[in-house]
mmCIF file of C-alpha atoms (C1' of nucleotides) in Angstrom:
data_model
loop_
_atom_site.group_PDB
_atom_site.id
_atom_site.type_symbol
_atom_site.label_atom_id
_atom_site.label_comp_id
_atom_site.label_asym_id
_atom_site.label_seq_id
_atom_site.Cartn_x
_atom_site.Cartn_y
_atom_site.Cartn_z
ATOM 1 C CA UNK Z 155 10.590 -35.256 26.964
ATOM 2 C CA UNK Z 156 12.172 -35.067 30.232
ATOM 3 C CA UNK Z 157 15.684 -34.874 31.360
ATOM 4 C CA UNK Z 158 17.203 -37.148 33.794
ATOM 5 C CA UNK Z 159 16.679 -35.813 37.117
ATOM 6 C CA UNK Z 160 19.936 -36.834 38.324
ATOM 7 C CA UNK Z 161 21.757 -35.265 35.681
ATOM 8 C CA UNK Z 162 20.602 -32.406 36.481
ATOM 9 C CA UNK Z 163 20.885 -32.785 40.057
ATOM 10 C CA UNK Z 164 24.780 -33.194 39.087
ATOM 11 C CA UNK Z 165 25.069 -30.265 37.369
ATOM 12 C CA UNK Z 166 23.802 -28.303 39.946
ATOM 13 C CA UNK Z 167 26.238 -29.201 42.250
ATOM 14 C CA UNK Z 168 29.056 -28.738 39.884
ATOM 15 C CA UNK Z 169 28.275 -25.023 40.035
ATOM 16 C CA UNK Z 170 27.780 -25.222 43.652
ATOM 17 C CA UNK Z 171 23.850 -25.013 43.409
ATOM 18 C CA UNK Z 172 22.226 -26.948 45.960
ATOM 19 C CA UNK Z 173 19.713 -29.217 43.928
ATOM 20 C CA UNK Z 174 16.119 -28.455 45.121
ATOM 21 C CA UNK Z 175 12.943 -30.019 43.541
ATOM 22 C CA UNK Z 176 12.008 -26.472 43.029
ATOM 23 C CA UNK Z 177 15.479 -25.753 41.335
ATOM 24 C CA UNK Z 178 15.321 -28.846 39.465
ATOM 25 C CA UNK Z 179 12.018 -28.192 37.940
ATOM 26 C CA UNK Z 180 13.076 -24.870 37.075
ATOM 27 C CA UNK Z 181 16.189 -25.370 35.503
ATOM 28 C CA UNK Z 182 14.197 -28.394 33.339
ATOM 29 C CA UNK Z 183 11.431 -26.822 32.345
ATOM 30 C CA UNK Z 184 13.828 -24.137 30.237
ATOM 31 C CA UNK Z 185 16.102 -26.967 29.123
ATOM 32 C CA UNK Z 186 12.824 -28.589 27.849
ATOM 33 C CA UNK Z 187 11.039 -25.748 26.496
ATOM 34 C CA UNK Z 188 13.935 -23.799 24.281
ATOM 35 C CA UNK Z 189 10.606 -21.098 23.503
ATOM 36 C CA UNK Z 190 12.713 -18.395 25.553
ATOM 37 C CA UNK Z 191 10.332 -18.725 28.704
ATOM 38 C CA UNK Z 192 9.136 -15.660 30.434
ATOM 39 C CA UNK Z 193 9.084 -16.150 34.256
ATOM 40 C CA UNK Z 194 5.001 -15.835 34.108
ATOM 41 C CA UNK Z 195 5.166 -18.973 31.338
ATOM 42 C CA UNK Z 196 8.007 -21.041 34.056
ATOM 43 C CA UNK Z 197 5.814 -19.844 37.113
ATOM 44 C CA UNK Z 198 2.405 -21.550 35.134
ATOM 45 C CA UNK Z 199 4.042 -24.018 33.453
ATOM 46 C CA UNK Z 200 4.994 -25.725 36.706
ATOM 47 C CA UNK Z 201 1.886 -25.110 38.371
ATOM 48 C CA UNK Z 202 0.862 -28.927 38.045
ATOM 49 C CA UNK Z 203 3.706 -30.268 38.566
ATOM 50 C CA UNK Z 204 4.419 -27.268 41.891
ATOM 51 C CA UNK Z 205 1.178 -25.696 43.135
ATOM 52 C CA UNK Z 206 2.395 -23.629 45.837
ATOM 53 C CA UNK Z 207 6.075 -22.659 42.881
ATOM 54 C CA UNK Z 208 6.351 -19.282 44.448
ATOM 55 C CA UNK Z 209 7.664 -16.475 41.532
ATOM 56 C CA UNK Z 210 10.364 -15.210 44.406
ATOM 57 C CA UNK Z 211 11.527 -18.947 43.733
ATOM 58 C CA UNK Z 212 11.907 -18.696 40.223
ATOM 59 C CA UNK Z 213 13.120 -15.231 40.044
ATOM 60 C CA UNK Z 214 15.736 -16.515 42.700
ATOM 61 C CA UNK Z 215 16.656 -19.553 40.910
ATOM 62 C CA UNK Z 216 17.490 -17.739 36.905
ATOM 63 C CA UNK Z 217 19.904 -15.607 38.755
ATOM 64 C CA UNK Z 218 21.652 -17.891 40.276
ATOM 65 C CA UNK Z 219 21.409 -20.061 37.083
ATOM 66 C CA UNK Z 220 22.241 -17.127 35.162
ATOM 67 C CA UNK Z 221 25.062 -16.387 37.637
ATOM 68 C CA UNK Z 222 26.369 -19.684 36.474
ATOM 69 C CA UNK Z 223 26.244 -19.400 33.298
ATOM 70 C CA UNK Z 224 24.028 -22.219 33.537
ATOM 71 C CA UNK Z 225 20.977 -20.031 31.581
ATOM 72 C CA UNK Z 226 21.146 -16.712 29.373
ATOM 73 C CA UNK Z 227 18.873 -13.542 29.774
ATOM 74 C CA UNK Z 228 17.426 -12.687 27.036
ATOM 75 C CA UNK Z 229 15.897 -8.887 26.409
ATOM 76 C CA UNK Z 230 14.513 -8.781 23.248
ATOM 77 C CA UNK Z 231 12.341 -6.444 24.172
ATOM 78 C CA UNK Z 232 11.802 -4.462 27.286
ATOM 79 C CA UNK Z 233 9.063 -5.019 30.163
ATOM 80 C CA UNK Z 234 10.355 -8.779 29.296
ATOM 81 C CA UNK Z 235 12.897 -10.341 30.176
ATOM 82 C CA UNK Z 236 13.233 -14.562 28.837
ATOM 83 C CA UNK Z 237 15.084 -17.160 29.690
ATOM 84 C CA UNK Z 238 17.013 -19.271 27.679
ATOM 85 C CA UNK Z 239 19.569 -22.605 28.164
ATOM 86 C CA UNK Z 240 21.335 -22.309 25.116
ATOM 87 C CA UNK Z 241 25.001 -21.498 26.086
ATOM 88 C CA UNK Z 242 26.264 -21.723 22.457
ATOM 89 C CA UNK Z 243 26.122 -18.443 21.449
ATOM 90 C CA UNK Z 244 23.524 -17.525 18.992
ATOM 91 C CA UNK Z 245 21.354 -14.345 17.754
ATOM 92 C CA UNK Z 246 17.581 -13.523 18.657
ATOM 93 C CA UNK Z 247 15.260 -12.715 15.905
ATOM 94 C CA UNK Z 248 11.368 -11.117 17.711
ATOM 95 C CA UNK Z 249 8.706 -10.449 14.869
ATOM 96 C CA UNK Z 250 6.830 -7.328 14.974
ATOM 97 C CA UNK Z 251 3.455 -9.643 13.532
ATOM 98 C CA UNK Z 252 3.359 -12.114 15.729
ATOM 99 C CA UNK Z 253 5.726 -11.963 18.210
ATOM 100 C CA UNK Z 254 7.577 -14.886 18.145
ATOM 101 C CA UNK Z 255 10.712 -15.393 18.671
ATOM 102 C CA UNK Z 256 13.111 -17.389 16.491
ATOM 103 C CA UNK Z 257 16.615 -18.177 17.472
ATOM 104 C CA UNK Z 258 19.358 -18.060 14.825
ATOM 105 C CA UNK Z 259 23.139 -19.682 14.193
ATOM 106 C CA UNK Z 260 25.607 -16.994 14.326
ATOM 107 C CA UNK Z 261 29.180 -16.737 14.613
ATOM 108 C CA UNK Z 262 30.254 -13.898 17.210
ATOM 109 C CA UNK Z 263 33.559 -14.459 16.722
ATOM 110 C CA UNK Z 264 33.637 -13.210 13.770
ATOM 111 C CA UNK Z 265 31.728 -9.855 14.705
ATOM 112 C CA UNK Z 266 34.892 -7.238 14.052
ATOM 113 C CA UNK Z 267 34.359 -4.907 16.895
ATOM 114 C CA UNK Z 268 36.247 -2.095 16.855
ATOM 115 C CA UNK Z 269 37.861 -0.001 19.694
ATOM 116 C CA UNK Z 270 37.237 -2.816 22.511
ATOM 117 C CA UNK Z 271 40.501 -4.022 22.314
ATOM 118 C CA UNK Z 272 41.551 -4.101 25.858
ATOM 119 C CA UNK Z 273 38.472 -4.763 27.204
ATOM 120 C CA UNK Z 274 37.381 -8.121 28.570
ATOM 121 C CA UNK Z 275 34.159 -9.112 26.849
ATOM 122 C CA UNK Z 276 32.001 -11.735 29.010
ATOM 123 C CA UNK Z 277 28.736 -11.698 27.070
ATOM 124 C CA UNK Z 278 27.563 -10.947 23.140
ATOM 125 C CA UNK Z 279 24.009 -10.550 22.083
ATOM 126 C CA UNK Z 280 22.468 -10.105 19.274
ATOM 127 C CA UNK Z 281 19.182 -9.689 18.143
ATOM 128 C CA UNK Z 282 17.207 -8.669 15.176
ATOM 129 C CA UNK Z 283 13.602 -7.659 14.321
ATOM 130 C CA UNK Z 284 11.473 -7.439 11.532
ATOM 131 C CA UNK Z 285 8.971 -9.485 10.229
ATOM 132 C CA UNK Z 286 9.127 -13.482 9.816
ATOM 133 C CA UNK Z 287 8.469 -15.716 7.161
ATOM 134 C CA UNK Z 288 5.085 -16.721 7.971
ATOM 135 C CA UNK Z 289 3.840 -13.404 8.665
ATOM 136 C CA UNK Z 290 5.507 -12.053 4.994
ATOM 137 C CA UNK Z 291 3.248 -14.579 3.506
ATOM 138 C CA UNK Z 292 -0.035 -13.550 5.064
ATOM 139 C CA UNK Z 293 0.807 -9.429 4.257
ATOM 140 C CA UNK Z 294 -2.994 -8.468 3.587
ATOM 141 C CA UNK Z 295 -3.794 -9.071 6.727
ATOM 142 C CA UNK Z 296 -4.569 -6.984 10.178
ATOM 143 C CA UNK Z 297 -1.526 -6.061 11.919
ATOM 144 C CA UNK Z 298 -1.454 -7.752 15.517
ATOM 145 C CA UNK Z 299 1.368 -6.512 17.909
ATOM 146 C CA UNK Z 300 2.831 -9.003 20.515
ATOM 147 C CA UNK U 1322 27.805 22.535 22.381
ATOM 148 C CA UNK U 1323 24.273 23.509 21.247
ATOM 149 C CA UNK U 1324 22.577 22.042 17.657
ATOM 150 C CA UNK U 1325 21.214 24.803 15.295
ATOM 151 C CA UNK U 1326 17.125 25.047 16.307
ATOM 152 C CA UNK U 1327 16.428 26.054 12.963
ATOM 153 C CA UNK U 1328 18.201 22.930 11.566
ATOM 154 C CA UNK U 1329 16.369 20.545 14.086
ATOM 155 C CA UNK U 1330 13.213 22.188 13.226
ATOM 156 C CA UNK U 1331 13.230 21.347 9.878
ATOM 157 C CA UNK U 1332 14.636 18.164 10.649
ATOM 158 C CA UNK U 1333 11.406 17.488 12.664
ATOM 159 C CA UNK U 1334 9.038 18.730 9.872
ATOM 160 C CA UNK U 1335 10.537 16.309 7.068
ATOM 161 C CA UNK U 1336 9.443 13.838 9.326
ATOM 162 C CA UNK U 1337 5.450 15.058 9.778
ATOM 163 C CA UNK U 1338 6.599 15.795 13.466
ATOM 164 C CA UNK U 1339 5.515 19.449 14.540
ATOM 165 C CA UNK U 1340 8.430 21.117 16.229
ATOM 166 C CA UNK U 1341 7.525 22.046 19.619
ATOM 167 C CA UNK U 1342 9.409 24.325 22.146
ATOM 168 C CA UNK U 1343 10.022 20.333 23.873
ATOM 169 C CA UNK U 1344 9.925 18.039 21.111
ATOM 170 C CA UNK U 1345 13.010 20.220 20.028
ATOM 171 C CA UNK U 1346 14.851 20.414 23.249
ATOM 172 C CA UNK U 1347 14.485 16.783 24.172
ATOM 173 C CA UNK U 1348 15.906 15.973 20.274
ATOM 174 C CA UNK U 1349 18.692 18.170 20.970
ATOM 175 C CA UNK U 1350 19.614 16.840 24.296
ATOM 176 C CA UNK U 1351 20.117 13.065 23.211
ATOM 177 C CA UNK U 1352 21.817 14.340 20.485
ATOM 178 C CA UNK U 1353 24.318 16.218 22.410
ATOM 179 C CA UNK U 1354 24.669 13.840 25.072
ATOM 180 C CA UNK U 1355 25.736 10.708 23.253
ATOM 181 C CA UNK U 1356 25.767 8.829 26.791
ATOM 182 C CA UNK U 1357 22.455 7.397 25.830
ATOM 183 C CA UNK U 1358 20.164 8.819 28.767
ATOM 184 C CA UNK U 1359 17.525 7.540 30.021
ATOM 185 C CA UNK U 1360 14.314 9.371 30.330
ATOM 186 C CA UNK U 1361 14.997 10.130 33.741
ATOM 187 C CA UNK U 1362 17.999 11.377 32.209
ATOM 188 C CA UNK U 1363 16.900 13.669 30.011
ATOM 189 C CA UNK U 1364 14.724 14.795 32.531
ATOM 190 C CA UNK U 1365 16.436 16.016 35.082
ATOM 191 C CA UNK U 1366 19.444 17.405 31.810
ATOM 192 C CA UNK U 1367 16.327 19.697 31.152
ATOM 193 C CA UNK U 1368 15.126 20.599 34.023
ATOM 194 C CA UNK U 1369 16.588 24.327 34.313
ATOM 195 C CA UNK U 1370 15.385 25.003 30.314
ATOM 196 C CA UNK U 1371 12.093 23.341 30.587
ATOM 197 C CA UNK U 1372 11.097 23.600 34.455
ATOM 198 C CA UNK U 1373 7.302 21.737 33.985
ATOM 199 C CA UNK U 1374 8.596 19.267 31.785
ATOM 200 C CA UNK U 1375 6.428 15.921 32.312
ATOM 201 C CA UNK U 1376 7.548 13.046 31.921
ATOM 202 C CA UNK U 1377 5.099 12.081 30.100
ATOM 203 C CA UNK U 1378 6.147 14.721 27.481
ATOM 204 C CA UNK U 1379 9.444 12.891 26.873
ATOM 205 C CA UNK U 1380 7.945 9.462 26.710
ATOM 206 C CA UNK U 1381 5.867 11.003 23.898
ATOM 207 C CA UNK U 1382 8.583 12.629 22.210
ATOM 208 C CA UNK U 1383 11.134 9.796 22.289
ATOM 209 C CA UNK U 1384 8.309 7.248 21.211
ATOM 210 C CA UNK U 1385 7.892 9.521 18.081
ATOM 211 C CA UNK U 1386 11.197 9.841 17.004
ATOM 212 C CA UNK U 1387 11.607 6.276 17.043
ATOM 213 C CA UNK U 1388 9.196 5.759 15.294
ATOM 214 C CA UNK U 1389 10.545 8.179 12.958
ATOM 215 C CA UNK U 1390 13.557 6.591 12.994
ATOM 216 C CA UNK U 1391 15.713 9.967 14.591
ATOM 217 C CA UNK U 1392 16.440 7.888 17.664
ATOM 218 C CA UNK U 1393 17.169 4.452 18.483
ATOM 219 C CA UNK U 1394 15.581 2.662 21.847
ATOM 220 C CA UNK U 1395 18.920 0.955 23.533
ATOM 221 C CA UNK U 1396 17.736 -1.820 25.450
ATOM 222 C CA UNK U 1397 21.406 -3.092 27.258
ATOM 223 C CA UNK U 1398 19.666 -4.327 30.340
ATOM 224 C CA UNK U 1399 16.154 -4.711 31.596
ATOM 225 C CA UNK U 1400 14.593 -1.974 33.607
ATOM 226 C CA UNK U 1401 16.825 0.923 31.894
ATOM 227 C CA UNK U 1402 15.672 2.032 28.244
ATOM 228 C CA UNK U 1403 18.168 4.575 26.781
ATOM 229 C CA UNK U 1404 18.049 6.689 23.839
ATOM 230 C CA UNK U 1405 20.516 6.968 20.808
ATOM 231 C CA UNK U 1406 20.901 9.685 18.443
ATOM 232 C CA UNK U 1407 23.315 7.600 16.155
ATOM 233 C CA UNK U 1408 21.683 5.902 13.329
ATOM 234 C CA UNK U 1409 24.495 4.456 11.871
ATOM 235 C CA UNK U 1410 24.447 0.598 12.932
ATOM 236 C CA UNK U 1411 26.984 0.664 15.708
ATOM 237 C CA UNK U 1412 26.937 -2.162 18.694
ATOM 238 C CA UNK U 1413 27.271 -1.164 22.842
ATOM 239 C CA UNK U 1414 29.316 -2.034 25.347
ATOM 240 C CA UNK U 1415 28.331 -1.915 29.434
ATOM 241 C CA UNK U 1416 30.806 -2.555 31.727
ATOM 242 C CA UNK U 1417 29.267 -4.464 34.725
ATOM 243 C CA UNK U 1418 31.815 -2.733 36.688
ATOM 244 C CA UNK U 1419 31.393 1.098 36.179
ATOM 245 C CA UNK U 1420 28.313 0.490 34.545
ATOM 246 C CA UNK U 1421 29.316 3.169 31.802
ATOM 247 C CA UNK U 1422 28.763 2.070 27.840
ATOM 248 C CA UNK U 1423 30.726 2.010 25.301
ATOM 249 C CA UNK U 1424 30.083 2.671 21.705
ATOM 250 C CA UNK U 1425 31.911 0.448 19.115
ATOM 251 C CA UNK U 1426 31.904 0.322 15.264
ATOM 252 C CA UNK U 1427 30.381 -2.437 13.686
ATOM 253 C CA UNK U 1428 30.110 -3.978 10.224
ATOM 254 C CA UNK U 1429 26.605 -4.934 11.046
ATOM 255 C CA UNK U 1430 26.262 -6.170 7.236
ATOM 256 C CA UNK U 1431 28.784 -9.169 7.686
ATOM 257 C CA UNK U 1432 27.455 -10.722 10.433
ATOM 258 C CA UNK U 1433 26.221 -14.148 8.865
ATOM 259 C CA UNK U 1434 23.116 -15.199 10.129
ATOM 260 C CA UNK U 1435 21.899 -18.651 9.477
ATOM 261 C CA UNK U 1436 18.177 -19.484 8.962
ATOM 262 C CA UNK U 1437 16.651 -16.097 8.208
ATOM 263 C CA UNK U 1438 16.459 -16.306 4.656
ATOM 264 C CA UNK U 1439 12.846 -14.736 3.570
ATOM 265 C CA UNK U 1440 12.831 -12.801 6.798
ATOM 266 C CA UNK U 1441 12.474 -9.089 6.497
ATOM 267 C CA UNK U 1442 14.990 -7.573 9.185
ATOM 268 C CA UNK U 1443 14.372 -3.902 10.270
ATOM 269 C CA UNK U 1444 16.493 -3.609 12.921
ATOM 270 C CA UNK U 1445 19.925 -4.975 14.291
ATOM 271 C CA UNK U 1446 20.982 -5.154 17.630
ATOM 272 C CA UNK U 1447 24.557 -6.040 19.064
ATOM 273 C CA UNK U 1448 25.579 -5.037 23.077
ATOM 274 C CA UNK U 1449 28.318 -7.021 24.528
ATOM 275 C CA UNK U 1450 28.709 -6.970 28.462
ATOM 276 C CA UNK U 1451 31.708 -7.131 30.310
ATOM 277 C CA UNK U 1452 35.130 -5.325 31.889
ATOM 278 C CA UNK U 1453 36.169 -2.233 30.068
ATOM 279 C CA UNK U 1454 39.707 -1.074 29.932
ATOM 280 C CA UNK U 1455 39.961 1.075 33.193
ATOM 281 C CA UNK U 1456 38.517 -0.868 35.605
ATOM 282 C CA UNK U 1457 40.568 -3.805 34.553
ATOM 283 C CA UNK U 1458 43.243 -1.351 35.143
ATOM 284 C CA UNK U 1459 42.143 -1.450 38.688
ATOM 285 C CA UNK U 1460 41.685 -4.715 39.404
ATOM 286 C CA UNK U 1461 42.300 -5.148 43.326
ATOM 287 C CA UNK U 1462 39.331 -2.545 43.441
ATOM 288 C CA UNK U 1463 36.268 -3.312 45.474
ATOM 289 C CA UNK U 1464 33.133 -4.216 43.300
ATOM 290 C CA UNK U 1465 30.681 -1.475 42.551
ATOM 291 C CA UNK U 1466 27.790 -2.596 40.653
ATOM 292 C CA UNK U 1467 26.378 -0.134 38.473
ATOM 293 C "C1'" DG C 877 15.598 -40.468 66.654
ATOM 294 C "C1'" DA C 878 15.667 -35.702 68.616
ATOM 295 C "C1'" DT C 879 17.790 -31.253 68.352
ATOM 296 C "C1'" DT C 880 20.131 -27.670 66.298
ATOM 297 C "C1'" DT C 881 21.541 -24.913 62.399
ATOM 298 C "C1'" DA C 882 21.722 -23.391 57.830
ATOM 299 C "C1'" DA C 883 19.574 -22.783 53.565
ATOM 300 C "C1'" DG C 884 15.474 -22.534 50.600
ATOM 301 C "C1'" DT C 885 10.686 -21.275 49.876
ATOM 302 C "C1'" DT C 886 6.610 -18.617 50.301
ATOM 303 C "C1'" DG C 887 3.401 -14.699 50.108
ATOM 304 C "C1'" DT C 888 2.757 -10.029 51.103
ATOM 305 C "C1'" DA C 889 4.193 -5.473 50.735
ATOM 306 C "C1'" DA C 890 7.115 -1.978 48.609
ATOM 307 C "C1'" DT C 891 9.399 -0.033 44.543
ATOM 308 C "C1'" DG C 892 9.745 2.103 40.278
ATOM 309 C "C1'" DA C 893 9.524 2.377 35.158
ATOM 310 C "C1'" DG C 894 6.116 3.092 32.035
ATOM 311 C "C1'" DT C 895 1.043 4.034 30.585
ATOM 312 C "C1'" DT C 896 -3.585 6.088 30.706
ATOM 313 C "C1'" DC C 897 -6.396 9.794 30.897
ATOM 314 C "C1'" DA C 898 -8.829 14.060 31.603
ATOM 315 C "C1'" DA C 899 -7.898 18.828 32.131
ATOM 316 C "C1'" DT C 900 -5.212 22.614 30.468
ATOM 317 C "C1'" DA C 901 -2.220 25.084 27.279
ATOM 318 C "C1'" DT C 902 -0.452 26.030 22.807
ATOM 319 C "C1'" DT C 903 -0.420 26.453 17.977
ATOM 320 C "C1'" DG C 904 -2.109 27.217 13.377
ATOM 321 C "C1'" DT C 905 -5.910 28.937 10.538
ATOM 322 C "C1'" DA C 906 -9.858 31.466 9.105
ATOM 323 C "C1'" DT W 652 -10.585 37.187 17.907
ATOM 324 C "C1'" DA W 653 -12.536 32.714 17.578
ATOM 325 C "C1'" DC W 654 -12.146 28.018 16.430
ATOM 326 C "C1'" DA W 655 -10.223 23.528 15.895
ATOM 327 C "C1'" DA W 656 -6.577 20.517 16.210
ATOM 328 C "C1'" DT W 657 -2.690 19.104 18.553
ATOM 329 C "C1'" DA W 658 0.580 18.995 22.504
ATOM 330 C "C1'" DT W 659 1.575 19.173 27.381
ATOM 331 C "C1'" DT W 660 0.852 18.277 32.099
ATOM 332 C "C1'" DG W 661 0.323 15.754 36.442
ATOM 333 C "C1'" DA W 662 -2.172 12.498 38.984
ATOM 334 C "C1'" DA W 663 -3.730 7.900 39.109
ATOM 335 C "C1'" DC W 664 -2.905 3.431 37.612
ATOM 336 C "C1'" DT W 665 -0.554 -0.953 35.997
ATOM 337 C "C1'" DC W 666 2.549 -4.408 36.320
ATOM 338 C "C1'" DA W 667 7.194 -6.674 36.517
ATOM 339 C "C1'" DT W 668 10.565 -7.039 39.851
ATOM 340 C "C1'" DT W 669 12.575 -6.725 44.546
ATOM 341 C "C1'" DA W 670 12.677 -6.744 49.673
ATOM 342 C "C1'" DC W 671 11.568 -8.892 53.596
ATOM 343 C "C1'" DA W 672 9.921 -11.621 57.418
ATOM 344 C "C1'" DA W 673 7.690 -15.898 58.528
ATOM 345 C "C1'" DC W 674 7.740 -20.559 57.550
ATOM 346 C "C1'" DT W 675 9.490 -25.062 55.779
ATOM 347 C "C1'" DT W 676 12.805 -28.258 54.498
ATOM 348 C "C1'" DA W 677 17.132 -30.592 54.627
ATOM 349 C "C1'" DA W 678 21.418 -31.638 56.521
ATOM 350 C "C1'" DA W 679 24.466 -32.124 60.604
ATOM 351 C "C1'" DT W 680 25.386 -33.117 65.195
ATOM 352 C "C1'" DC W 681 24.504 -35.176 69.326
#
DNA sequence: GATTTAAGTTGTAATGAGTTCAATATTGTA
DNA sequence: TACAATATTGAACTCATTACAACTTAAATC
């Protein structure tokens, strides 16, 4: 379930990140957990592994990832802000039921945007909401936000 | 520059919302100010109509015509919510130098995503992030974040 | 190995958008 | 006018994020 360490520890200094157990754990813990991490779920997800994992350390180490290009924000919704280590580019789908979040395949080069010719486009996004699957099947039920 | 109040009033009743002296005003500024303000925004934009308008008021108001479906949330980066008159599926732009955003057409319909079959989607979302036009134009400039 | 220097980490305090809530004001209706 | 229902207001609160200063670690030099 792990990735190698030293891997990782290479890619870091690729980007000219400076490979810290702290960083390390970070940086593997979204690899390994493609669920589109909140900091809160990094900061006690590492807990066992880092007991005194400081959130200034993680909220330090996404932006440098995500100054990379290393990790993408996501902001499906606001008031929370994910993390994600996908850097093929694909869309965000958040159901209203249960709040999960399921990632989908998407093309963005084919999105025809018009009037942003001229403009140098560094990031796309896309996300969708609605109600999943699962949640469609089970319609009689209560309605639980989040 | 100013919408009809008779027009938005109505407009408000089809939708079971009861057209209040602010409910009305705060309607007719996002509508009129296509920049997609923020609350703080919309605030201040009101300030010499409305002098004791709360805040609270317009966090209300927008919340209801969203849920109406008058107004869309625009969610382009964390920690700035903006509101959108337009209905019509269109995606955003924000330039990371000027900070300003763009409106672009869309053909929300053709994007082709993968792996959502069975899903009921309610709402699409596309914002792309990047340089617009002028400030590539002046590219020797110094670097003013938002 | 000891010393110096730079960089990273930590926890506390500050910030600021958004929410809650009780008191007040407004509106519609009899 | 009186009543009931709804809307507005502002202060207090919450909570994610940021700022900052003290501390720790790691690397570099002697």
């Amino acid at each position: 379930m792990d990735i190698d360490a030293n891997t990782l520890s290479e890619l870091l200094k690729k980007h000219g990140i400076k490979p810290s157990q702290q960083r390390l754990q970070i940086l593997s813990f979204i690899i390994s957990n493609p669920c589109h991490p909140t900091i809160d779920q990094i900061h006690s997800g590492l807990h066992h592994a880092l007991p005194t994992l400081s959130r200034t350390t993680i909220y330090n180490a996404v932006r440098i990832f995500v100054e990379a290009g290393l990790v993408q924000e996501v902001t499906i919704e606001n008031n929370e802000v994910r993390y994600d280590a996908r850097t093929e580019r694909h869309g965000h789908f958040k159901c209203k039921k249960c709040g999960k979040i399921y990632d989908f395949n998407i093309c963005m080069e084919n999105i025809p945007a018009e009037g942003l010719s001229d403009f140098q486009i560094d990031t796309k996004n896309v996300y969708f909401t609605g109600i999943c699957k699962d949640c469609l099947k089970n319609t009689s039920q209560e309605y639980r936000n989040k």
